[in-house]
Coordinates of C-alpha atoms and ligand atoms in Angstrom, one line a residue:
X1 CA 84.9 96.0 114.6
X2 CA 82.7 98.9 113.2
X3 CA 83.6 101.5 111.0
X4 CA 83.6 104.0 114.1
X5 CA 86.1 102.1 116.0
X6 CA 87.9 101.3 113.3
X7 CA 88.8 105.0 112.5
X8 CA 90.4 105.2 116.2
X9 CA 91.4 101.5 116.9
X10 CA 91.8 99.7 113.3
X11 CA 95.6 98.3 112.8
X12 CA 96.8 100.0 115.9
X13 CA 99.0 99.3 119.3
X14 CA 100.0 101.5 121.6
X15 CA 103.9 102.5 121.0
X16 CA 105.7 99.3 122.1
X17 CA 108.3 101.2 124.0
X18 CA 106.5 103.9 125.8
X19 CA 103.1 103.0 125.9
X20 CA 102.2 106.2 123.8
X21 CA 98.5 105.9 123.1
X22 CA 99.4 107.9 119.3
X23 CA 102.9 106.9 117.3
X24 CA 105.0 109.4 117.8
X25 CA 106.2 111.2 115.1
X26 CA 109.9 109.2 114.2
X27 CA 111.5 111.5 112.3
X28 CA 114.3 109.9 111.2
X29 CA 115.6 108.6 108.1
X30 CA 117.9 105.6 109.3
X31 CA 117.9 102.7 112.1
X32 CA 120.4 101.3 113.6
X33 CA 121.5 97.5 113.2
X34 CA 123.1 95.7 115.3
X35 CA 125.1 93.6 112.8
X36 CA 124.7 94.3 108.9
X37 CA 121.0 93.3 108.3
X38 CA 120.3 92.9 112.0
X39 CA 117.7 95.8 112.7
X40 CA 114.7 96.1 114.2
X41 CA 112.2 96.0 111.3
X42 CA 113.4 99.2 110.0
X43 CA 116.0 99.7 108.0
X44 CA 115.4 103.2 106.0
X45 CA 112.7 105.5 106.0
X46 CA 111.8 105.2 102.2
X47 CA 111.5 101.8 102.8
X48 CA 109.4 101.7 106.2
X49 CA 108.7 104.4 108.7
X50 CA 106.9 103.4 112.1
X51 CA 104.9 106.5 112.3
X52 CA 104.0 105.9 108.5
X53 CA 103.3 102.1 109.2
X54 CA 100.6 103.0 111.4
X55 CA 98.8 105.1 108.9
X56 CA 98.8 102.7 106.2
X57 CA 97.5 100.0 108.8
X58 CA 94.8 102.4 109.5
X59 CA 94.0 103.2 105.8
X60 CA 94.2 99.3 105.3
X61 CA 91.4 99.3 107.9
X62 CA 88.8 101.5 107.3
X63 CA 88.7 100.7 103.5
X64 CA 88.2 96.7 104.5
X65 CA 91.5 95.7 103.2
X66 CA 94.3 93.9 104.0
X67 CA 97.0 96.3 102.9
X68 CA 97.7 100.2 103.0
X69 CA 100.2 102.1 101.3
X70 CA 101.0 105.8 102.0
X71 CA 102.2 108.2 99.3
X72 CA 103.3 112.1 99.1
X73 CA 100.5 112.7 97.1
X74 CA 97.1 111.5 95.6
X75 CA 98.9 111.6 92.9
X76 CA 101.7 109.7 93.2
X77 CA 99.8 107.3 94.5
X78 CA 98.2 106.6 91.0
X79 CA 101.6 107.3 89.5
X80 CA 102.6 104.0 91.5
X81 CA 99.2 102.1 90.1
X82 CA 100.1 102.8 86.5
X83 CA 103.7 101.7 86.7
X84 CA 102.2 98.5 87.4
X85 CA 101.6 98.4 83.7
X86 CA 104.1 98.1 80.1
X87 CA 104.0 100.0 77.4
X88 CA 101.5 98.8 74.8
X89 CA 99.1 97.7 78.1
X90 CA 95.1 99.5 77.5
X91 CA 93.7 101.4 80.7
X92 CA 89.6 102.2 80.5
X93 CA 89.1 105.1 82.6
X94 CA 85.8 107.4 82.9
X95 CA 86.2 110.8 81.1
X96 CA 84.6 112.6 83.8
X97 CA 87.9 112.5 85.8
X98 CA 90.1 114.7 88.4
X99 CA 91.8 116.8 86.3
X100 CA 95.5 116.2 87.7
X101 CA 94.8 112.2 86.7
X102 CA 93.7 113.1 83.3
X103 CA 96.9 115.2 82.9
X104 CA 98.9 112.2 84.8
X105 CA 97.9 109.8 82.2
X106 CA 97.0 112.0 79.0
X107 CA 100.7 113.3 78.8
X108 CA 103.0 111.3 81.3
X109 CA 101.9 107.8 80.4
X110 CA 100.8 108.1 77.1
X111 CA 104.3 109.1 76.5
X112 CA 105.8 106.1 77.6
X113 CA 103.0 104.2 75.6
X114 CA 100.1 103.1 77.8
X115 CA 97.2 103.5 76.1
X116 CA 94.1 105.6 77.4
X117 CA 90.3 105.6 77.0
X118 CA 88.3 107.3 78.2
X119 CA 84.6 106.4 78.1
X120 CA 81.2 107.8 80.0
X121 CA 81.4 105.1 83.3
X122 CA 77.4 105.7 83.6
X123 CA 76.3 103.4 81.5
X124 CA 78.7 100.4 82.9
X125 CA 77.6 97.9 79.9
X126 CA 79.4 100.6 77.5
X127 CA 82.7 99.1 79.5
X128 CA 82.8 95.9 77.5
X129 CA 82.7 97.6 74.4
X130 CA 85.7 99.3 74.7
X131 CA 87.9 95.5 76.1
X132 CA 90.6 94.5 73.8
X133 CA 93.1 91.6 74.7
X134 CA 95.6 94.4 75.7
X135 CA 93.3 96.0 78.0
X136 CA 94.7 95.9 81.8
X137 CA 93.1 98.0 83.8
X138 CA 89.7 100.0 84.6
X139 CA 89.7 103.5 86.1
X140 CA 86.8 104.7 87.9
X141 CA 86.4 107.8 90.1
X142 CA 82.8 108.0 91.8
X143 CA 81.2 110.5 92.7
X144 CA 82.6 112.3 90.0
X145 CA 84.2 116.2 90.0
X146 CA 82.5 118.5 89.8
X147 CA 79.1 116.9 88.4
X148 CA 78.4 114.8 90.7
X149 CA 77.7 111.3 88.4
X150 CA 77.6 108.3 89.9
X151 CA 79.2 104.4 88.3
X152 CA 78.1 101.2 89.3
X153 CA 81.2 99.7 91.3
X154 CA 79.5 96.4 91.9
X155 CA 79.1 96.6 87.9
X156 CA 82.5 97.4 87.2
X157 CA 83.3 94.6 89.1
X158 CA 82.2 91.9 87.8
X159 CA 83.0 93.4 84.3
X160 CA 86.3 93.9 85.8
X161 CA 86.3 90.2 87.2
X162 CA 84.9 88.3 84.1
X163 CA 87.6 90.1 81.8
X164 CA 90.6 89.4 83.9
X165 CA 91.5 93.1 84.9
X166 CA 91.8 95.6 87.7
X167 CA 89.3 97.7 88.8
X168 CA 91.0 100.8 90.8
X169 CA 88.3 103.3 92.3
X170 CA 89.5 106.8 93.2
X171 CA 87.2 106.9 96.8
X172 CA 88.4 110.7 97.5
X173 CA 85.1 112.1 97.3
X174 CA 83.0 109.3 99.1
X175 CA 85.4 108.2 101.8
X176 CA 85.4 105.1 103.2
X177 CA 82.6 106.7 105.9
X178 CA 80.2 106.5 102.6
X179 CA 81.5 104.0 100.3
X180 CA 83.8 101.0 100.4
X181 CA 85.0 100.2 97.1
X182 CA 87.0 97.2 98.1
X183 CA 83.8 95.2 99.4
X184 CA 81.7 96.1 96.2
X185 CA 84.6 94.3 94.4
X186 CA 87.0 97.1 93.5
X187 CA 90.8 95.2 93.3
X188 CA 92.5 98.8 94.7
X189 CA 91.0 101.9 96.5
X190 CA 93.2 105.2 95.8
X191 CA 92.8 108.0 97.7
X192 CA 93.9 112.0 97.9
X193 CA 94.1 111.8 101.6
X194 CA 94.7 115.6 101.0
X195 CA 90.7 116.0 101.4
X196 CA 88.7 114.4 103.5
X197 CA 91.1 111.5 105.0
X198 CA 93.4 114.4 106.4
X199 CA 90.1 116.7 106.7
X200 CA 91.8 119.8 108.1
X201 CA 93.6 120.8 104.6
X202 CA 97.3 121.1 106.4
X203 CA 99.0 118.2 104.1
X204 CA 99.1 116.8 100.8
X205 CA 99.2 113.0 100.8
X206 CA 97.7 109.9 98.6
X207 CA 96.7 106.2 99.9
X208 CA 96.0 102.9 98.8
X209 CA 94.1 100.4 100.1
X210 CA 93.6 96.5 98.6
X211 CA 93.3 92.8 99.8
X212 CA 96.1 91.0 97.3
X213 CA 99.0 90.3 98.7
X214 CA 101.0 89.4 95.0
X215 CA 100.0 93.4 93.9
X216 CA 101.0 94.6 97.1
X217 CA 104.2 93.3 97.3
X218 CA 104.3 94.5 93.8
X219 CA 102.8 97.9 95.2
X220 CA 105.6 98.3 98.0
X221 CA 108.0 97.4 95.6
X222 CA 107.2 100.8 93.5
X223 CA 106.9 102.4 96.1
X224 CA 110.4 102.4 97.5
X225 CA 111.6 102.1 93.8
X226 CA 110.2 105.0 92.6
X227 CA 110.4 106.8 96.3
X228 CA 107.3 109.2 96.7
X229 CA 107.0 108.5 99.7
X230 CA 105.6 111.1 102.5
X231 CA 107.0 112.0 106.0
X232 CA 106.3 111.2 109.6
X233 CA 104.6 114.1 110.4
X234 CA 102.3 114.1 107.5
X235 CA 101.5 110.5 108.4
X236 CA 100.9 111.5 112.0
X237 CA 98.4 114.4 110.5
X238 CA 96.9 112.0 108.6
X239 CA 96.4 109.2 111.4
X240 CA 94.9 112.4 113.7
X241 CA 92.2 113.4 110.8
X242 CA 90.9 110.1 110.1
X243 CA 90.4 109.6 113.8
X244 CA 87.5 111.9 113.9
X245 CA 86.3 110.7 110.1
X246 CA 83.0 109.5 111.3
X247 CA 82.2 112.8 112.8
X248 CA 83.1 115.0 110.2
X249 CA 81.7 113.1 107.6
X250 CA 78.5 113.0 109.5
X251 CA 78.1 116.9 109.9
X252 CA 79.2 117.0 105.9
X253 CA 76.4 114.8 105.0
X254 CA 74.0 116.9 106.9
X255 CA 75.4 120.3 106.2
X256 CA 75.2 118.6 102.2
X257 CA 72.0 117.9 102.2
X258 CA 70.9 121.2 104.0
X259 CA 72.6 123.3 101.6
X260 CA 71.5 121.6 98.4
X261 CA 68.0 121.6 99.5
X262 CA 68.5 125.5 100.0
X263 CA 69.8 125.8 96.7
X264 CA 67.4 123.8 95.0
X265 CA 64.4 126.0 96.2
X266 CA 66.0 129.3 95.2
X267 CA 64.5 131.1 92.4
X268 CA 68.0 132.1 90.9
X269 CA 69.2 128.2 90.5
X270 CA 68.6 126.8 87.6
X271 CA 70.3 123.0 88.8
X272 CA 71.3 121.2 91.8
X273 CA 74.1 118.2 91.5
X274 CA 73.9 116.3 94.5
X275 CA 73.7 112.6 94.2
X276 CA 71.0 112.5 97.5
X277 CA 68.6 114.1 95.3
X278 CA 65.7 111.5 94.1
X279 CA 65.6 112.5 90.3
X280 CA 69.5 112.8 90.4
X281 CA 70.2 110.0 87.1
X282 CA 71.8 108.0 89.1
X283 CA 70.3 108.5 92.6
X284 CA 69.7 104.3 93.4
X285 CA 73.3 103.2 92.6
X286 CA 74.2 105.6 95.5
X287 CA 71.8 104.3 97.4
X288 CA 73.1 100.9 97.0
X289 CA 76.6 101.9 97.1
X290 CA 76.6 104.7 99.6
X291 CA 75.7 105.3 103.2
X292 CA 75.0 108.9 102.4
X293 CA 75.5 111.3 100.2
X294 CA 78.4 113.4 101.3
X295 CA 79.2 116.8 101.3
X296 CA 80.2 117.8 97.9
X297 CA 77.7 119.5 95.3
X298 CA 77.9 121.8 92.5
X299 CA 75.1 123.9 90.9
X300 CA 74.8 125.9 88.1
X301 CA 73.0 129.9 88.0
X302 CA 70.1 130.5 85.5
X303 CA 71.6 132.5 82.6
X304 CA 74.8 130.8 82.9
X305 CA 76.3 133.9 82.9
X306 CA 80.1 133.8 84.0
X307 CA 80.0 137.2 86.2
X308 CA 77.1 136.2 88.1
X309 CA 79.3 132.9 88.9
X310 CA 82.4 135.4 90.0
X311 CA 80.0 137.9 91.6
X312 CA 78.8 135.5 94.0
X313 CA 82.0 133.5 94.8
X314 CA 83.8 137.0 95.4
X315 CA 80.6 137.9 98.0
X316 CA 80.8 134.6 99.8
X317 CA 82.8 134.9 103.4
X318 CA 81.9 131.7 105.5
X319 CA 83.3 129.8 101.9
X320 CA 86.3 130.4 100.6
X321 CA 87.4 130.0 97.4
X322 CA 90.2 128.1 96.9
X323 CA 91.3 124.6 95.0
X324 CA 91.1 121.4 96.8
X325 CA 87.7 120.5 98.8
X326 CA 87.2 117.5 101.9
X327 CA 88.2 120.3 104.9
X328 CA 86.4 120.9 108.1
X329 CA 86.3 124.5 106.4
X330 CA 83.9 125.3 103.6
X331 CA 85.3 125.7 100.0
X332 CA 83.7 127.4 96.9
X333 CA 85.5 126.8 93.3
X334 CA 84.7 127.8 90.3
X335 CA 85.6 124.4 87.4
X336 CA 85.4 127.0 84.3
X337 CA 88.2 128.6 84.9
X338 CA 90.2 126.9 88.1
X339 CA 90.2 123.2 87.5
X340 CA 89.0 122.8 83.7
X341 CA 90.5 125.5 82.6
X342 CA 92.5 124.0 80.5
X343 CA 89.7 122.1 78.8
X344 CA 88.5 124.0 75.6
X345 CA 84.7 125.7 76.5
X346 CA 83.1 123.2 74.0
X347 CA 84.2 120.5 75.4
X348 CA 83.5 121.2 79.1
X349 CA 80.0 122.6 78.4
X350 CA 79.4 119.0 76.8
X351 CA 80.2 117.6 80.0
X352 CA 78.2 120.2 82.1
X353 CA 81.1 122.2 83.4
X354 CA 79.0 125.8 82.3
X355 CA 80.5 129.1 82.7
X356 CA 78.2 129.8 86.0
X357 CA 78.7 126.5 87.3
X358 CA 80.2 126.3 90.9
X359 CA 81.3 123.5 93.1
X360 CA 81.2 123.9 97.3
X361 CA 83.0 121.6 99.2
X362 CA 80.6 122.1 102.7
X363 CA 82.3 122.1 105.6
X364 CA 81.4 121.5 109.1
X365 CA 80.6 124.6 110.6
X366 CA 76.6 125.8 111.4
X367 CA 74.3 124.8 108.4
X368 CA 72.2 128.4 109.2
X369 CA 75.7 130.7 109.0
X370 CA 76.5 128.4 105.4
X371 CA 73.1 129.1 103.9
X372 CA 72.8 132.6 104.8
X373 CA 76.0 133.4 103.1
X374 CA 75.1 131.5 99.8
X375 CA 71.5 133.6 100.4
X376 CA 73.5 136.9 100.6
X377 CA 75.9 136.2 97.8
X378 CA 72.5 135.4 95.5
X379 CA 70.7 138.3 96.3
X380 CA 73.7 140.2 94.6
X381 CA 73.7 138.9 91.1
Ligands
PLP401 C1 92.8 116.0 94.8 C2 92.4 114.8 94.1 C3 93.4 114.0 93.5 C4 94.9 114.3 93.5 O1 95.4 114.3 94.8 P1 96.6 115.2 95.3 O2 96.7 114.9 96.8 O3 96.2 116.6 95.1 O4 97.8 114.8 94.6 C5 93.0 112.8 92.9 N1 91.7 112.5 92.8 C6 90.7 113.3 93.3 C7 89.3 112.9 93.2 C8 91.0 114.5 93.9 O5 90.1 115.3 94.4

């Protein structure tokens, strides 16, 4: 099956008791059985939920995998990766990471003594460097927020392979539309199904996708031991999104590009990060690895001057500024002081996150209406 029937048809049935084309929404917490341990396949709805199933069979699909888990959040969903591991267990993760993961690990893990480190993922060959015999896991995240780098999955693979340890790839930004993670090699795909999965930013949710079956029973396990699980209409607005996945993403790539190439040419722009770029550093991995190059970008204003960065975000209309990104609706954020606030100014300029940078997550609407605001907005500062 092809990725664009797969988004409609991938792991499902029509609802065996009605013939309902999309699973309805059970909302219910219980079954009933017949005799004690006599049910029907359910038995509790931390433990399975119909409308929930169908979701993770279609997650499960679209990445290429086998199975598909379905959490309350992107984050819990790495929450139930890392409990996979024991204290004194090494993760290698890039540095240029989602904030909320960094904080996940950096302060909740740590503390309960899984060890952290966090390297530059461009240069894969650094990976090795950084193995010990306690190492478990690698952590990669690609393309990165909100500066756009690229890693080598195929790379981390077989590093990843050759070492005995898993490679997880957070695929929020790419999507399985762009990027498959689990055919370049990748042992789990984690998602935020909060952006672009769900695509209509009305639920939080997190996925995983993988072709083991020993780590997924170990996966399902967590997950109805440690609960964080989400509800049947979540899972139903999730099913709904990704069935137009391979439109949306289409009109975000194109959108993307238009945008970038706007931005690029204006006299007031001092840098484009988009990975579809040719110069981009790492423009042929995503070549390799992607289909296209998505709808996420960021860009910096000559000057770097942090009003001219506020001045324009406060002018646009058609974006709006808000956290979060992957929505039919165009998003503008500003990483200085919204998501790497918290990181001291040093230490974020290093890694490019400038006072005037800004991110846009571009939505679907009309390219012309998206550049003319980001024109007017300009014109201002
Ligand atoms: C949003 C996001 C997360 C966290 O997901 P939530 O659904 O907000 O918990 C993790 N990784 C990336 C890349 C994200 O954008």
């Amino acid at each position: 099956m092809e990725f664009n029937t797969k988004v409609i048809h991938g792991g499902q049935q029509h609802d065996p008791s009605t013939g309902a084309v999309m699973p309805p929404i059970y909302q219910t917490s219980t079954y009933a059985q017949s005799s004690p341990g006599q049910h029907k396949g359910f038995e509790y709805s931390r433990t399975g939920n119909p409308t929930r199933q169908a979701l993770e069979k279609s997650i499960a699909s679209i990445e290429g995998g086998t199975y598909g888990l379905a959490f309350a959040s992107g984050l819990s969903s790495i929450d139930a990766i890392l409990k996979l591991l024991s204290p004194g267990d090494e993760v290698i993760s890039t540095n240029d990471l989602y904030g909320g993961t960094f904080r996940l690990f950096n302060t909740i893990f740590k503390k309960f003594g899984i060890v952290f480190k966090f390297i530059g993922m461009e240069e894969t060959d650094r990976i090795a460097d950084h193995i010990t015999d306690k190492t478990k896991l690698i952590w990669t995240e690609t393309p990165t927020n909100p500066m756009m780098n690229v890693i080598d999955i195929r790379r981390c693979a077989e590093i990843s392979r050759e070492n005995d340890l898993l490679l997880v790839v957070d695929n929020t930004f790419a999507t399985p539309y762009l990027q498959r993670p689990l055919e370049l090699g990748a042992d789990i795909v984690m998602h935020s199904a909060t952006k672009y999965l769900g695509g209509h930013s009305d639920v939080v949710m997190g996925a995983l996708a993988l072709n083991d079956k020993d780590l997924a029973e170990k996966l399902y396990f967590i997950q109805n031991a440690s609960g964080a699980v989400c509800g049947p209409m979540d899972s139903f607005l999730v099913l709904r999104g990704i069935k137009t996945l391979h439109l949306r993403m289409q009109r975000h790539c194109e959108n993307g590009r238009a945008v970038a190439h706007f931005l690029r040419s204006h006299p007031k722009i001092e840098n484009v990060y988009w990975p579809g770029f040719e110069d981009h550093p790492n423009h042929e991995i995503a070549r390799n690895q992607m289909k296209d190059f998505g709808g996420m970008l960021s860009f910096k204003i000559k000057g770097n001057k942090y009003q001219d960065a506020i001045k324009v975000l406060e002018t646009l209309k058609v974006f709006t500024l808000a956290e979060s990104l992957g929505g039919v609706e165009s998003l503008s954020g500003h990483p200085a002081s919204m998501t790497h606030a918290s990181i001291p100014k040093e230490e974020r300029e290093k890694t490019g996150v400038s006072d005037s940078l800004i991110r846009l997550s571009v939505g679907v609407e009309d390219e012309k209406d998206l550049i003319e605001d980001l024109r007017r907005a300009l014109d201002l500062i």
